[in-house]
CSV table of C-alpha atoms in Angstrom, one decimal:
chain,number,residue,atom,x,y,z
Y,1,ILE,CA,-9.7,-9.1,11.1
Y,2,GLY,CA,-13.2,-10.1,12.2
Y,3,TRP,CA,-12.2,-13.6,13.4
Y,4,GLY,CA,-9.1,-12.3,15.1
Y,5,LEU,CA,-11.0,-9.6,17.0
Y,6,PHE,CA,-13.7,-12.1,18.0
Y,7,ARG,CA,-11.2,-14.5,19.4
Y,8,SER,CA,-9.3,-11.7,21.1
Y,9,TYR,CA,-12.3,-10.3,22.9
Y,10,THR,CA,-13.7,-13.8,23.8
Y,11,ARG,CA,-10.4,-14.7,25.5
Y,12,GLY,CA,-9.5,-17.3,22.9
Y,13,LEU,CA,-6.5,-15.4,21.6
Y,14,ASP,CA,-3.9,-13.9,24.0
Y,15,PRO,CA,-1.2,-11.3,23.2
Y,16,LEU,CA,1.8,-12.8,21.5
Y,17,PRO,CA,5.0,-13.4,23.4
Y,18,VAL,CA,7.8,-10.8,22.8
Y,19,ASP,CA,10.6,-12.0,20.6
Y,20,GLN,CA,13.4,-10.2,22.3
Y,21,GLU,CA,16.0,-11.1,19.6
Y,22,GLN,CA,13.9,-9.5,16.9
Y,23,LEU,CA,13.0,-6.5,19.1
Y,24,ASP,CA,16.6,-5.8,19.8
Y,25,GLN,CA,17.2,-5.2,16.0
Y,26,PHE,CA,14.7,-2.2,16.2
Y,27,THR,CA,15.8,-0.8,19.5
Y,28,GLN,CA,19.0,0.7,20.9
Y,29,GLY,CA,19.7,0.8,24.6
Y,30,GLY,CA,16.1,-0.2,25.4
Y,31,ALA,CA,14.6,2.8,23.5
Y,32,LEU,CA,13.1,2.9,20.0
Y,33,LEU,CA,15.4,4.3,17.4
Y,34,SER,CA,12.7,6.9,16.2
Y,35,GLY,CA,10.9,8.7,19.0
Y,36,VAL,CA,8.2,11.4,18.8
Y,37,THR,CA,10.3,13.8,16.8
Y,38,LEU,CA,9.8,15.9,13.6
Y,39,PHE,CA,11.4,13.0,11.6
Y,40,ALA,CA,8.9,10.6,13.1
Y,41,LEU,CA,6.0,12.9,12.3
Y,42,LEU,CA,7.2,13.3,8.7
Y,43,ARG,CA,7.6,9.6,8.4
Y,44,ALA,CA,4.1,9.0,9.7
Y,45,PHE,CA,2.7,11.6,7.2
Y,46,SER,CA,4.5,9.9,4.3
Y,47,SER,CA,3.3,6.5,5.3
Y,48,GLY,CA,-0.3,7.8,5.6
Y,49,ALA,CA,0.1,9.4,2.2
Y,50,VAL,CA,1.2,6.0,0.7
Y,51,ALA,CA,-2.1,4.5,2.1
Y,52,LEU,CA,-4.1,7.1,0.2
Y,53,THR,CA,-2.4,6.6,-3.2
Y,54,GLY,CA,-5.5,4.9,-4.6
Y,55,VAL,CA,-7.4,8.2,-4.4
Y,56,GLU,CA,-5.6,9.8,-7.3
Y,57,ALA,CA,-5.9,6.6,-9.3
Y,58,ILE,CA,-9.7,7.1,-9.3
Y,59,SER,CA,-9.5,10.9,-9.7
Y,60,ASN,CA,-7.3,10.6,-12.8
Y,61,GLY,CA,-9.5,7.9,-14.3
Y,62,VAL,CA,-12.9,9.5,-14.1
Y,63,SER,CA,-13.3,9.5,-17.9
Y,64,ALA,CA,-12.9,5.7,-17.9
Y,65,PHE,CA,-16.1,5.1,-15.8
Y,66,ARG,CA,-19.5,4.4,-17.3
Y,67,ALA,CA,-21.9,7.2,-17.5
Y,68,PRO,CA,-22.6,9.2,-15.4
Y,69,GLU,CA,-18.9,9.2,-15.0
Y,70,SER,CA,-18.5,11.6,-12.0
Y,71,HIS,CA,-21.3,9.9,-10.1
Y,72,ASN,CA,-19.9,6.4,-10.5
Y,73,ALA,CA,-16.4,7.6,-9.7
Y,74,ALA,CA,-17.6,9.3,-6.6
Y,75,ARG,CA,-19.4,6.1,-5.5
Y,76,THR,CA,-16.3,4.1,-6.1
Y,77,LEU,CA,-14.2,6.5,-4.1
Y,78,THR,CA,-16.6,6.4,-1.2
Y,79,TRP,CA,-16.5,2.6,-1.2
Y,80,MET,CA,-12.8,2.6,-1.4
Y,81,GLY,CA,-12.5,5.0,1.5
Y,82,THR,CA,-14.9,2.9,3.6
Y,83,VAL,CA,-13.0,-0.3,2.9
Y,84,LEU,CA,-9.6,1.3,3.5
Y,85,GLY,CA,-10.8,3.0,6.8
Y,86,SER,CA,-12.4,-0.2,8.1
Y,87,ALA,CA,-9.4,-2.4,7.3
Y,88,PHE,CA,-7.0,0.1,8.8
Y,89,LEU,CA,-9.0,0.5,12.0
Y,90,GLY,CA,-9.5,-3.2,12.3
Y,91,ILE,CA,-5.9,-4.1,11.8
Y,92,SER,CA,-4.8,-1.3,14.2
Y,93,ILE,CA,-7.1,-2.7,17.0
Y,94,LEU,CA,-6.0,-6.3,16.3
Y,95,ALA,CA,-2.3,-5.3,16.4
Y,96,HIS,CA,-2.9,-3.4,19.7
Y,97,ARG,CA,-4.6,-6.5,21.2
Y,98,LEU,CA,-2.0,-9.0,20.0
Y,99,GLN,CA,1.1,-6.8,20.3
Y,100,PRO,CA,3.2,-8.5,17.5
Y,101,THR,CA,6.9,-8.0,17.5
Y,102,LEU,CA,8.5,-6.3,14.5
Y,103,SER,CA,10.5,-8.7,12.4
Y,104,GLU,CA,12.7,-8.7,9.4
Y,105,ASP,CA,11.6,-12.2,8.5
Y,106,GLN,CA,7.9,-11.5,7.9
Y,107,THR,CA,5.4,-8.7,7.8
Y,108,VAL,CA,3.2,-7.7,10.7
Y,109,LEU,CA,0.2,-8.9,8.7
Y,110,SER,CA,1.8,-12.3,8.4
Y,111,THR,CA,2.5,-12.4,12.1
Y,112,LEU,CA,-1.1,-11.6,12.9
Y,113,GLY,CA,-2.3,-14.1,10.4
Y,114,ARG,CA,-0.2,-16.9,12.0
Y,115,ALA,CA,-1.6,-16.0,15.4
Y,116,VAL,CA,-5.2,-15.9,14.2
Y,117,TYR,CA,-5.2,-19.0,12.0
Y,118,GLY,CA,-2.0,-21.0,12.8
Y,119,ASP,CA,1.0,-21.8,10.6
Y,120,ASP,CA,-0.5,-24.6,8.6
Y,121,ASN,CA,-4.0,-23.3,8.1
Y,122,LEU,CA,-5.3,-22.9,4.6
Y,123,LEU,CA,-6.8,-19.5,5.5
Y,124,TYR,CA,-3.4,-18.2,6.4
Y,125,PHE,CA,-2.0,-19.1,3.0
Y,126,LEU,CA,-5.2,-17.6,1.4
Y,127,LEU,CA,-4.4,-14.4,3.4
Y,128,GLN,CA,-0.9,-14.3,2.0
Y,129,ALA,CA,-2.0,-15.0,-1.5
Y,130,SER,CA,-4.6,-12.3,-1.3
Y,131,THR,CA,-2.1,-9.8,-0.1
Y,132,ALA,CA,0.3,-10.6,-2.9
Y,133,ALA,CA,-2.6,-10.3,-5.5
Y,134,ILE,CA,-3.6,-6.9,-4.0
Y,135,LEU,CA,0.1,-5.7,-4.2
Y,136,ILE,CA,0.3,-6.8,-7.9
Y,137,LEU,CA,-2.9,-4.8,-8.7
Y,138,ALA,CA,-1.6,-1.8,-6.8
Y,139,ALA,CA,1.6,-1.9,-8.8
Y,140,ASN,CA,-0.5,-2.1,-12.0
Y,141,THR,CA,-2.4,1.1,-11.2
Y,142,ALA,CA,0.7,3.1,-12.1
Y,143,TYR,CA,0.7,1.6,-15.6
Y,144,ALA,CA,-3.1,2.3,-15.9
Y,145,ASP,CA,-3.0,5.9,-14.7
Y,146,PHE,CA,0.4,7.4,-15.3
Y,147,PRO,CA,0.1,7.2,-19.1
Y,148,ARG,CA,-3.4,8.8,-18.9
Y,149,LEU,CA,-2.3,11.6,-16.6
Y,150,ALA,CA,0.9,12.2,-18.7
Y,151,SER,CA,-1.3,12.5,-21.8
Y,152,LEU,CA,-3.4,15.2,-20.1
Y,153,MET,CA,-0.2,17.1,-19.1
Y,154,ALA,CA,1.3,16.6,-22.6
Y,155,GLY,CA,-1.9,18.1,-24.0
Y,156,ASP,CA,-1.3,21.2,-21.9
Y,157,ARG,CA,2.4,21.1,-23.0
Y,158,PHE,CA,3.9,20.4,-19.6
Y,159,LEU,CA,5.3,17.2,-20.9
Y,160,PRO,CA,6.5,16.0,-24.4
Y,161,ARG,CA,3.6,15.9,-26.8
Y,162,GLN,CA,4.5,12.3,-27.8
Y,163,LEU,CA,3.0,11.1,-24.5
Y,164,ALA,CA,-0.4,12.2,-25.7
Y,165,ASN,CA,-0.4,9.9,-28.7
Y,166,ARG,CA,-2.4,6.6,-28.6
Y,167,GLY,CA,-0.8,3.4,-29.8
Y,168,ASP,CA,-2.2,0.6,-32.0
Y,169,ARG,CA,-4.1,-0.8,-29.0
Y,170,LEU,CA,-5.7,2.6,-28.2
Y,171,VAL,CA,-3.6,3.1,-25.0
Y,172,PHE,CA,-0.9,5.7,-24.4
Y,173,SER,CA,1.9,3.3,-25.2
Y,174,ASN,CA,4.6,6.0,-25.0
Y,175,GLY,CA,3.7,6.6,-21.3
Y,176,ILE,CA,3.8,2.9,-20.6
Y,177,LEU,CA,7.2,2.6,-22.2
Y,178,VAL,CA,8.6,5.6,-20.2
Y,179,LEU,CA,7.3,4.2,-17.0
Y,180,ALA,CA,8.6,0.7,-17.7
Y,181,ALA,CA,12.1,2.2,-18.5
Y,182,GLY,CA,12.1,4.3,-15.3
Y,183,SER,CA,11.0,1.2,-13.3
Y,184,LEU,CA,13.8,-0.9,-14.8
Y,185,VAL,CA,16.4,1.8,-14.0
Y,186,LEU,CA,15.3,1.9,-10.3
Y,187,ILE,CA,15.2,-1.9,-10.0
Y,188,VAL,CA,18.8,-2.2,-11.4
Y,189,ALA,CA,20.1,0.8,-9.4
Y,190,PHE,CA,18.7,-0.6,-6.1
Y,191,GLY,CA,19.4,-4.2,-6.8
Y,192,GLY,CA,15.7,-5.1,-6.5
Y,193,ASP,CA,15.9,-4.4,-2.7
Y,194,THR,CA,12.3,-3.6,-1.6
Y,195,THR,CA,13.7,-2.3,1.7
Y,196,ALA,CA,15.4,0.4,-0.2
Y,197,LEU,CA,12.7,1.0,-2.8
Y,198,ILE,CA,9.7,1.4,-0.6
Y,199,PRO,CA,11.1,4.4,1.3
Y,200,LEU,CA,11.8,6.0,-2.1
Y,201,TYR,CA,8.2,5.4,-3.0
Y,202,ALA,CA,7.2,7.1,0.3
Y,203,VAL,CA,9.4,10.1,-0.5
Y,204,GLY,CA,7.7,10.5,-3.9
Y,205,VAL,CA,4.2,10.2,-2.5
Y,206,PHE,CA,5.1,12.6,0.4
Y,207,THR,CA,6.4,15.2,-2.0
Y,208,ALA,CA,3.4,14.9,-4.3
Y,209,PHE,CA,0.8,15.1,-1.5
Y,210,THR,CA,2.6,17.9,0.3
Y,211,LEU,CA,2.8,20.0,-2.9
């Protein structure tokens, strides 16, 4: 982000050319498919909620921090918010400066990375590998926090009491098994298509944050 913004503001990096073929897939009759409507606002809210899903991961796991737990959790949450806000603002400005075309072949972040570093630059591949690693860690947070949250709810008898039991490795193994089984059902039902699964994820987060 920093190198791209530096190059952009020092006239070393011009806006990207428009890929009309790719753009036509997202437009109809020269107008974007989703305008400023209630649907667009709801979609923006759900997408913003997805970006904040790390908040409840820390909130649900306060007991896992070193003493003083609440103080360390609050510091972690502050740092996470700072990193998230800075990265979001920086990427938004860089995207506004470079104006990448939406594509079904690669993400906007990949398009920006290619523009900033070039196709065959090692830093571009490092960016992609780092993004993949972050996504893997993000997927793992559900297995770290859902069993813990389910155990708390099971202790209050809102969920089956078996979810509050710890396994041989001192983790809530029943919660992990339930989550793994649910994930398997979704992957099979949707054929592993991330284009179909990610909106489902946004709907779940939208519902949770709204309630």
